[in-house]
GROMACS .gro file of C-alpha atoms in nm:
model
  348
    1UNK     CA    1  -0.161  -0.760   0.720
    2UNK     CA    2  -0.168  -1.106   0.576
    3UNK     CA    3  -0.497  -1.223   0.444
    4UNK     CA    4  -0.560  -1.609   0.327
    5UNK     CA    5  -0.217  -1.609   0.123
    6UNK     CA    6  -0.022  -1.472   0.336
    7UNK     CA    7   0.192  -1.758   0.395
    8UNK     CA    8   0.256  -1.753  -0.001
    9UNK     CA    9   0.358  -1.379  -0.004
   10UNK     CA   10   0.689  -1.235   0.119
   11UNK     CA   11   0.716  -1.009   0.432
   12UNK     CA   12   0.662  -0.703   0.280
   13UNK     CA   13   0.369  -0.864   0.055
   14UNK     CA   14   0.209  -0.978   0.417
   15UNK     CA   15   0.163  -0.639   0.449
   16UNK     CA   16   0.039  -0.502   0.168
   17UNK     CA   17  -0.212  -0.782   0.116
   18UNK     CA   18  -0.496  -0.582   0.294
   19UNK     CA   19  -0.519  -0.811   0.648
   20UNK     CA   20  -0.423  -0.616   0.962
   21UNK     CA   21  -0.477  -0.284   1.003
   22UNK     CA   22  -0.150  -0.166   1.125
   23UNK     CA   23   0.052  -0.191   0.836
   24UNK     CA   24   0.402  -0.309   0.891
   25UNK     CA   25   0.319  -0.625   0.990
   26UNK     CA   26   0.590  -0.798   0.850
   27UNK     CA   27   0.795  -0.521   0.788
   28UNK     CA   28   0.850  -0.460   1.137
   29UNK     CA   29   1.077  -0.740   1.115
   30UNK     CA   30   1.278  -0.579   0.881
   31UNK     CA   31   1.586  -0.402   0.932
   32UNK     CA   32   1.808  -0.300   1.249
   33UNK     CA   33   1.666  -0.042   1.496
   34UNK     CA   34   1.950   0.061   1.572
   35UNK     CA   35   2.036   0.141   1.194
   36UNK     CA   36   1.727   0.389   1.243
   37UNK     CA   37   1.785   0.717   1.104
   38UNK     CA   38   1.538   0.994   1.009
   39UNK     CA   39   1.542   1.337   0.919
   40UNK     CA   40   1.515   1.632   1.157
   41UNK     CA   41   1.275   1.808   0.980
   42UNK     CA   42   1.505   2.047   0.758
   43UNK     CA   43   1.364   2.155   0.497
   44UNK     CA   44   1.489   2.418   0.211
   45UNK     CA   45   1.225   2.595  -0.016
   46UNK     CA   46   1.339   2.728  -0.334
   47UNK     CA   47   1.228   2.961  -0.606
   48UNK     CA   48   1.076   2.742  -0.853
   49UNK     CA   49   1.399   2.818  -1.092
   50UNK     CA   50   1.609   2.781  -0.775
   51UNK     CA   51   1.780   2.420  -0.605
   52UNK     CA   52   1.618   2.216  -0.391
   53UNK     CA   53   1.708   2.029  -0.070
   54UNK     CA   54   1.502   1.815   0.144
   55UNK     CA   55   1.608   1.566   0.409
   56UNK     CA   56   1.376   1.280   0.463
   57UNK     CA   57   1.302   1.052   0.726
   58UNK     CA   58   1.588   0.784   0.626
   59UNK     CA   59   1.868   1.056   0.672
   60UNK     CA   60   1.914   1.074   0.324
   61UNK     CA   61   1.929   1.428   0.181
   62UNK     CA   62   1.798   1.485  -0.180
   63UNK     CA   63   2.030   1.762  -0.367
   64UNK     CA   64   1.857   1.897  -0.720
   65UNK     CA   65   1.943   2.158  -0.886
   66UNK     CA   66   1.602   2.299  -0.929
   67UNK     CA   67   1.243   2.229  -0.756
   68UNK     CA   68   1.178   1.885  -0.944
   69UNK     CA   69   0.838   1.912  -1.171
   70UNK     CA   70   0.844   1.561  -1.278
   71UNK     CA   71   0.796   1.377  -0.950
   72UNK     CA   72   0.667   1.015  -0.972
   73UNK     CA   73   0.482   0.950  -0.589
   74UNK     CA   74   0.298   0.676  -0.416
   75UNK     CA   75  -0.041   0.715  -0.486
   76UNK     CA   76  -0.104   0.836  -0.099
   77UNK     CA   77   0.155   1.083  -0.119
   78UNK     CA   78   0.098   1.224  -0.421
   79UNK     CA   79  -0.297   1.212  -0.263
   80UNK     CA   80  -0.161   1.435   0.023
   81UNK     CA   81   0.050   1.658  -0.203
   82UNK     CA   82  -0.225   1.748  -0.444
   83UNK     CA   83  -0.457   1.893  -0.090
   84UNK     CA   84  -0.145   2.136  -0.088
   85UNK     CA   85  -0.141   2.240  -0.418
   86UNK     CA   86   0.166   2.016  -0.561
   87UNK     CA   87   0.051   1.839  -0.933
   88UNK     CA   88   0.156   1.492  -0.944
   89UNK     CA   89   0.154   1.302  -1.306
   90UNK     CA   90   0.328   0.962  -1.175
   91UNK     CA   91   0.237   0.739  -0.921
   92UNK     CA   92   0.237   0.366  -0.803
   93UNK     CA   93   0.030   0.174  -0.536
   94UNK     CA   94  -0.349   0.171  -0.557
   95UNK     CA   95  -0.458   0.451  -0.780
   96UNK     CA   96  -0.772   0.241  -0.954
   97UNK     CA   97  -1.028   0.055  -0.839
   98UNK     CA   98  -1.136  -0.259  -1.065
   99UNK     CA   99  -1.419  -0.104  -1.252
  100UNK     CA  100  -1.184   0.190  -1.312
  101UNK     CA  101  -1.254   0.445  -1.017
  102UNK     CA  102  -1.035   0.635  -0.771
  103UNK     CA  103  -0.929   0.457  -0.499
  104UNK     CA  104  -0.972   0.566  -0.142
  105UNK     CA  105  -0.618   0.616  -0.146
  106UNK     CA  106  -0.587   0.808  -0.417
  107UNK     CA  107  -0.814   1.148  -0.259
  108UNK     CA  108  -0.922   1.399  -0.448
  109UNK     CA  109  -0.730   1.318  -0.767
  110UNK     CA  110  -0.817   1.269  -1.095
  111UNK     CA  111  -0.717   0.943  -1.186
  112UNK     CA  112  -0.774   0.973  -1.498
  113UNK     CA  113  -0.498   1.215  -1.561
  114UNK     CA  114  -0.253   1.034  -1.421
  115UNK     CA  115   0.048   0.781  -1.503
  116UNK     CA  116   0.046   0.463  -1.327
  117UNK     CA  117   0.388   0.248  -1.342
  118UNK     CA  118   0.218   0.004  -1.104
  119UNK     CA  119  -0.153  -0.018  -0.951
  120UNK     CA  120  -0.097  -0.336  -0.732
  121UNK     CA  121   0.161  -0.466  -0.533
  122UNK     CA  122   0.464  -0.610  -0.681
  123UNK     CA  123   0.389  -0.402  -1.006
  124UNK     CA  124   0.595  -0.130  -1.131
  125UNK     CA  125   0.690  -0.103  -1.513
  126UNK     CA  126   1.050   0.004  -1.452
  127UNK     CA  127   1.087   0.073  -1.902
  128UNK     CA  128   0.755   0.343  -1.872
  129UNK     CA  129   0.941   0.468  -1.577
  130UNK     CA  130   1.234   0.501  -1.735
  131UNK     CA  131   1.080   0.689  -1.980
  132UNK     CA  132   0.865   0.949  -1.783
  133UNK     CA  133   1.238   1.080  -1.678
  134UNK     CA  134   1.162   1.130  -1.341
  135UNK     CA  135   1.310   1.350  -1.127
  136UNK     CA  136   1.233   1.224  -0.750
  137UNK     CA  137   1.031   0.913  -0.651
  138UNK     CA  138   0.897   0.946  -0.326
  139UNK     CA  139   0.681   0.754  -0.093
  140UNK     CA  140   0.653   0.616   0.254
  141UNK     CA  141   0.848   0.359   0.469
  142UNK     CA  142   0.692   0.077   0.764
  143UNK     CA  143   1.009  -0.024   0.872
  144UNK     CA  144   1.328   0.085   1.064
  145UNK     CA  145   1.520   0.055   0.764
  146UNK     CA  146   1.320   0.278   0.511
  147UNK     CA  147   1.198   0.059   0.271
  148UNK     CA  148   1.047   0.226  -0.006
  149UNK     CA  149   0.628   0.176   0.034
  150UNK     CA  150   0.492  -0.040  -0.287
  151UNK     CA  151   0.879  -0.042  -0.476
  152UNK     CA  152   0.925  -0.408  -0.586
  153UNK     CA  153   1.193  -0.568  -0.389
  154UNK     CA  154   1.275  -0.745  -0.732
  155UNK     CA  155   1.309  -0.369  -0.944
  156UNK     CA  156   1.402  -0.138  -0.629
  157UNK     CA  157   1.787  -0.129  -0.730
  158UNK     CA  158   1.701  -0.041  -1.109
  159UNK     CA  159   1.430   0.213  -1.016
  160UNK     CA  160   1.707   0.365  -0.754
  161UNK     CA  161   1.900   0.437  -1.029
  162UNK     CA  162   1.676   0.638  -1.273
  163UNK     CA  163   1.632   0.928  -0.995
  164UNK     CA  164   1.706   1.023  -0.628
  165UNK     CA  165   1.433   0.897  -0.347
  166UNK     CA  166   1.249   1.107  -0.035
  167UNK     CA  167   1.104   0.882   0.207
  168UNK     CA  168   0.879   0.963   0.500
  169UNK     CA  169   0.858   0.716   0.784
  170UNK     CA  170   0.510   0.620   0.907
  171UNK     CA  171   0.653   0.365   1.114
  172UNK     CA  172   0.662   0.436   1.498
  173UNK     CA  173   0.534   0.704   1.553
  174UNK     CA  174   0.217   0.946   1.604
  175UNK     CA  175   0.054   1.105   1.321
  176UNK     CA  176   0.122   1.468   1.376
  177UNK     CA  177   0.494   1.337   1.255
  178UNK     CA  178   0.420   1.241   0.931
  179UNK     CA  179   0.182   1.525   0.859
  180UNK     CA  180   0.441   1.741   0.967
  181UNK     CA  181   0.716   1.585   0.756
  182UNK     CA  182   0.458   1.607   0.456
  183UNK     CA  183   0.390   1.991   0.519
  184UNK     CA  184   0.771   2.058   0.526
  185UNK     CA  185   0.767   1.818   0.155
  186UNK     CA  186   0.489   2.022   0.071
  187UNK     CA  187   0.619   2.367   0.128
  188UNK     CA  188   0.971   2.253  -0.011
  189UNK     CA  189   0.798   2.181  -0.322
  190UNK     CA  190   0.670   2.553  -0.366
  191UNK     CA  191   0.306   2.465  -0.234
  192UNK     CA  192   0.175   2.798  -0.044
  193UNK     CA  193   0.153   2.664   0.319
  194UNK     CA  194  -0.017   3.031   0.403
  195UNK     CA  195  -0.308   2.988   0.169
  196UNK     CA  196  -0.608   3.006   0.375
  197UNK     CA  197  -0.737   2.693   0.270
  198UNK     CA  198  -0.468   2.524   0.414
  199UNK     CA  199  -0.380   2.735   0.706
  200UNK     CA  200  -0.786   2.638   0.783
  201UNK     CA  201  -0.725   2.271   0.718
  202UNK     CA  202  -0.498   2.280   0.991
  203UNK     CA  203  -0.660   2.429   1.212
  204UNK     CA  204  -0.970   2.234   1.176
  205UNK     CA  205  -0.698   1.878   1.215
  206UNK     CA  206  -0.645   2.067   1.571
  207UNK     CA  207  -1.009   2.140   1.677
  208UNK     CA  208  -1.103   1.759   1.563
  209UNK     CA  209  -0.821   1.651   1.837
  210UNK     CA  210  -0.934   1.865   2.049
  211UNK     CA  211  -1.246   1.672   2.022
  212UNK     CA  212  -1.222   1.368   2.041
  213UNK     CA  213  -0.971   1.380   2.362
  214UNK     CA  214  -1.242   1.517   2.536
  215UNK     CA  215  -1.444   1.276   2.426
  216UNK     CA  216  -1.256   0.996   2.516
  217UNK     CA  217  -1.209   1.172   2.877
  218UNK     CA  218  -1.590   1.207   2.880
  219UNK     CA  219  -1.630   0.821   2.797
  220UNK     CA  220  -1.326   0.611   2.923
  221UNK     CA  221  -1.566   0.318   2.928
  222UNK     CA  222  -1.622   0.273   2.575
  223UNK     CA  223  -1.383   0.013   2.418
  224UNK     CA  224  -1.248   0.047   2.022
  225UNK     CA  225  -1.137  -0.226   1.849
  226UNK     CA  226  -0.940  -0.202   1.549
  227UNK     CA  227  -0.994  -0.469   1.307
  228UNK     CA  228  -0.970  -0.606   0.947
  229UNK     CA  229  -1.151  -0.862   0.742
  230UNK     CA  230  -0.973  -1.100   0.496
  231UNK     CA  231  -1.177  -1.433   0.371
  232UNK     CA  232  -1.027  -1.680   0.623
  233UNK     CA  233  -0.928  -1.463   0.932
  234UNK     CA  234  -1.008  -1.114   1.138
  235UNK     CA  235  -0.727  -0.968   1.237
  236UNK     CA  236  -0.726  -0.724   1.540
  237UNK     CA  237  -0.445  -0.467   1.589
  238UNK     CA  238  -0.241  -0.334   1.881
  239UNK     CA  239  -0.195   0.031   1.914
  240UNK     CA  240   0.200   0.006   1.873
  241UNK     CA  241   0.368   0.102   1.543
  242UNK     CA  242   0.060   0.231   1.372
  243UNK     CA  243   0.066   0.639   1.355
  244UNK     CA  244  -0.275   0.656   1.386
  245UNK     CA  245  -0.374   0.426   1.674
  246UNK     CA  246  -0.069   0.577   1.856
  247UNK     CA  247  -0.242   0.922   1.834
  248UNK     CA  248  -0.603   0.839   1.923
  249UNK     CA  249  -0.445   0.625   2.224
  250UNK     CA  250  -0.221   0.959   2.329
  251UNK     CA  251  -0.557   1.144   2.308
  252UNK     CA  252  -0.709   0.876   2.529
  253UNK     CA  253  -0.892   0.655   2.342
  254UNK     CA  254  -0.947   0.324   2.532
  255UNK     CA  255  -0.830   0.056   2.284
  256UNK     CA  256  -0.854  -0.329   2.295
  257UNK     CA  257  -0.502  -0.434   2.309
  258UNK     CA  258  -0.342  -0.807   2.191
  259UNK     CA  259  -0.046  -0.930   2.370
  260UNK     CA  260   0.238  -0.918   2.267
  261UNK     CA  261   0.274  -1.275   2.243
  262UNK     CA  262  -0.044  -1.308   1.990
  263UNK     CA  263   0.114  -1.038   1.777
  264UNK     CA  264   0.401  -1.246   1.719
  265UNK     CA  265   0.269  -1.370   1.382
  266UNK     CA  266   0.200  -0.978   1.277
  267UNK     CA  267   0.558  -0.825   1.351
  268UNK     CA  268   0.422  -0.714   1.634
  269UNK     CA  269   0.174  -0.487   1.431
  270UNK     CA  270  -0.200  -0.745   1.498
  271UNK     CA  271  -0.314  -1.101   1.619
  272UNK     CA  272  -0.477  -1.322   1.355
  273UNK     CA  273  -0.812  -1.466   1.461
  274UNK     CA  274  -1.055  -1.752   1.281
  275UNK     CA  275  -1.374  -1.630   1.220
  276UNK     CA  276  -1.521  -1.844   1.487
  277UNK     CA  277  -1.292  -1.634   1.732
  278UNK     CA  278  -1.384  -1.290   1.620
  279UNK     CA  279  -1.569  -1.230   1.945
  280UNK     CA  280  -1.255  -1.289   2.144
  281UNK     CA  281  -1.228  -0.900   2.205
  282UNK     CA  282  -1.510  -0.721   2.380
  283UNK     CA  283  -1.553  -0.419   2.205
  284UNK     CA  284  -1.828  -0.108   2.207
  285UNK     CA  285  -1.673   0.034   1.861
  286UNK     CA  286  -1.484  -0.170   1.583
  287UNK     CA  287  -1.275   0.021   1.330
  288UNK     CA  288  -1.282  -0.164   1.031
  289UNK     CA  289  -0.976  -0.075   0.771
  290UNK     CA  290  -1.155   0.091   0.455
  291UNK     CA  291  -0.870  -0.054   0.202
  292UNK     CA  292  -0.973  -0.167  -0.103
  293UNK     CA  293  -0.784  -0.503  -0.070
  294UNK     CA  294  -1.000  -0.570   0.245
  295UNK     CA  295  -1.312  -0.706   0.266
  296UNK     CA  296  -1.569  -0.422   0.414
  297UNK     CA  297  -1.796  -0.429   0.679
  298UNK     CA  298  -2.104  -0.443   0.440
  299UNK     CA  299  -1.975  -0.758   0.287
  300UNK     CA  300  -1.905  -0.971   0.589
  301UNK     CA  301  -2.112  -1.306   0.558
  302UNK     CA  302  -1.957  -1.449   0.861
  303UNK     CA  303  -2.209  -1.505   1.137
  304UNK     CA  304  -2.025  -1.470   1.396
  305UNK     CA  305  -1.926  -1.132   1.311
  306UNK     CA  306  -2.288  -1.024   1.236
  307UNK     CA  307  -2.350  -1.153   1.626
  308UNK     CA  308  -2.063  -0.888   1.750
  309UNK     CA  309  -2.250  -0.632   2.017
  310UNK     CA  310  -2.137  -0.368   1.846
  311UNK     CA  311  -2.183  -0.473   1.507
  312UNK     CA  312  -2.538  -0.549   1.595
  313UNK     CA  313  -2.566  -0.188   1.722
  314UNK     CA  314  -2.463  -0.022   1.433
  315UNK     CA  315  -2.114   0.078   1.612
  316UNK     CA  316  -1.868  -0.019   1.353
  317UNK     CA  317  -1.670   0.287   1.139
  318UNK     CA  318  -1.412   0.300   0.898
  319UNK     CA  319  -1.085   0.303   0.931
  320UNK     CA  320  -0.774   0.409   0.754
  321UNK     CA  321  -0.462   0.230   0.797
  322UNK     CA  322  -0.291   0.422   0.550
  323UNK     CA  323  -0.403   0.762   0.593
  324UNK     CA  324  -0.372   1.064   0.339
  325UNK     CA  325  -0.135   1.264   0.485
  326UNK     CA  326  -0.296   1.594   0.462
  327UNK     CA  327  -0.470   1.770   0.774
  328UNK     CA  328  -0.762   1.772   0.484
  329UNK     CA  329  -0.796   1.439   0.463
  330UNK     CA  330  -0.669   1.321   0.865
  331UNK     CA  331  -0.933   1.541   1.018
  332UNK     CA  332  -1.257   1.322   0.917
  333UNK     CA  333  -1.074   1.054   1.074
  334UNK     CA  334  -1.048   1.226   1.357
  335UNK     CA  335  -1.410   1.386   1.397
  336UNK     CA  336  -1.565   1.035   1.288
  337UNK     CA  337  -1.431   0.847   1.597
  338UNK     CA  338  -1.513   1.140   1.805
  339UNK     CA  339  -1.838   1.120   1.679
  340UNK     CA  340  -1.884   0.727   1.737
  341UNK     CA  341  -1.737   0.788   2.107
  342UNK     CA  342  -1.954   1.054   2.194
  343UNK     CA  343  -2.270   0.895   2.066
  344UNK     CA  344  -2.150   0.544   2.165
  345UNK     CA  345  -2.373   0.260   2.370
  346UNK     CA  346  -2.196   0.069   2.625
  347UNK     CA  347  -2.290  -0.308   2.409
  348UNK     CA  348  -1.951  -0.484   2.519
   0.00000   0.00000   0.00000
């Protein structure tokens, strides 16, 4: 998801930069698929006083001699985690915005109370790590390999050593997956997966798919673009290798879809277009990614982009590329393209 630098950033920097929606951009070029390994979705809850077990997504199985307490998370994991009950004090990743607020990836936390080893990418003070004693790290991986979401590539090996690591892949794969692999974290971690509020949240995740498949089924002609704003380029993603788009295209959403050959660039992940190219894609809906290290709709100057049929109708919603993984948080995601599909005029 390169934006302007990009070609000053290394692959996994591409990525995090904000561009392309899809994520993985340049970490889909990382790594052997055939070295691919994930978990199977074991999973061993213990009595808080008790040892814990938990298998993650690399193959890698995480052996503690009690529930860990002192768990230092990527900020959308530990966003996820806290819907189900589990208290996070450490994270990394984008926790803050510049003037000091929450982050859209960081939920319903309170920032505020909260450690932060590293609130941009690259950045992770490995000493105040050190100190926090941490038990686990975990976060998420965007490649076959399970590279650890928002760990320096420069720190990773010192960081590796201070405490064991749980990844869960959000590479590849639809996003009933990953929230399923969270739940399992979740309930591992003591959280009470039969509280009603949760049992609910589920349920509601199901009804919203429910939804919007028939919805799509209703209105196959309507065309959804997913896009991305960075100061010198729009980038459009494929459907392929981002857990979202791979579930709203299983439910039948219509998606624009970039050749292969002009997601070369992206990994494989989104095509790079100029600004003067934007319209290249006819589109009834654009899904714009709500990152903070994008640019948002609301602060496009480009004319071209104001000129876009369905930005001129009002037919442009957010996005998340990164999603909380929490049924909580993935079923306005859900409902809100539903929504904009249902309601929909055919503009492209």
């Amino acid at each position: 998801m390169p934006n302007a630098r990009a070609t000053h950033l290394t692959r996994r920097g591409i990525l995090a930069a904000g561009g392309a929606l899809g994520l993985g951009a340049v970490l889909a070029a990382c790594g052997d698929d055939d070295a691919k390994s994930e978990g199977t979705g074991e999973a061993t809850t213990a009595a808080k006083s008790g040892p814990w077990t938990f298998k993650d997504d690399r193959g890698t199985t995480v052996k503690l001699g009690k529930v860990p307490t002192k768990i230092v998370a990527f900020v959308g994991v530990a966003a996820a985690l806290h819907d189900y009950g589990i208290d996070i004090k450490g994270v990394f990743g984008p926790t803050k915005t510049q003037d000091g607020k929450a982050d859209v990836q960081a939920g319903d936390m309170d920032v505020s109370k909260l450690t932060v080893f590293g609130n941009v990418w690259d950045q992770f003070n490995v000493e105040q790590y050190a100190a926090f004693a941490p038990e686990v790290l975990i976060s998420t991986t965007f490649d076959s390999a399970g590279t650890l979401w928002y760990v320096p590539e420069a720190s990773k090996d010192k960081i590796a050593k201070l405490a064991p690591s749980v990844a869960v892949s959000v590479y590849d794969r639809q996003l009933t997956k990953p929230l399923e692999r969270m739940w399992e974290l979740a309930e591992s971690l003591g959280a009470d997966m039969k509280a009603d509020k949760v049992v609910q949240s589920k349920k509601d995740f199901e009804a919203a798919a429910e939804r919007l498949r028939k919805a799509a089924k209703a209105r196959p002609e309507i065309k959804v673009m997913a896009g991305s704003a960075s100061q010198d380029l729009f980038y459009v993603s494929g459907t392929n290798l981002s857990i979202d788009l791979e579930y709203f295209k299983a439910l039948g959403v219509n998606f624009v879809e970039p050749p292969e050959s002009a997601k070369k660039q992206g990994g494989g992940w989104f095509e790079s277009l100029s600004w003067e190219n934007v319209d290249k894609y006819p589109a009834d809906i654009i899904m714009m990614d709500d990152r903070s290290s994008t640019i948002q709709p609301a602060d496009i100057t480009e004319a071209t982009w104001k000129k876009l049929p369905a930005v001129k109708a009002g037919q442009v919603i957010a996005r998340s590329p990164e999603p909380i993984l929490s049924y909580d948080k993935c079923t306005p995601l859900l409902t809100s393209l539903a929504e904009a599909i249902e309601k929909a005029k055919k503009v492209a």
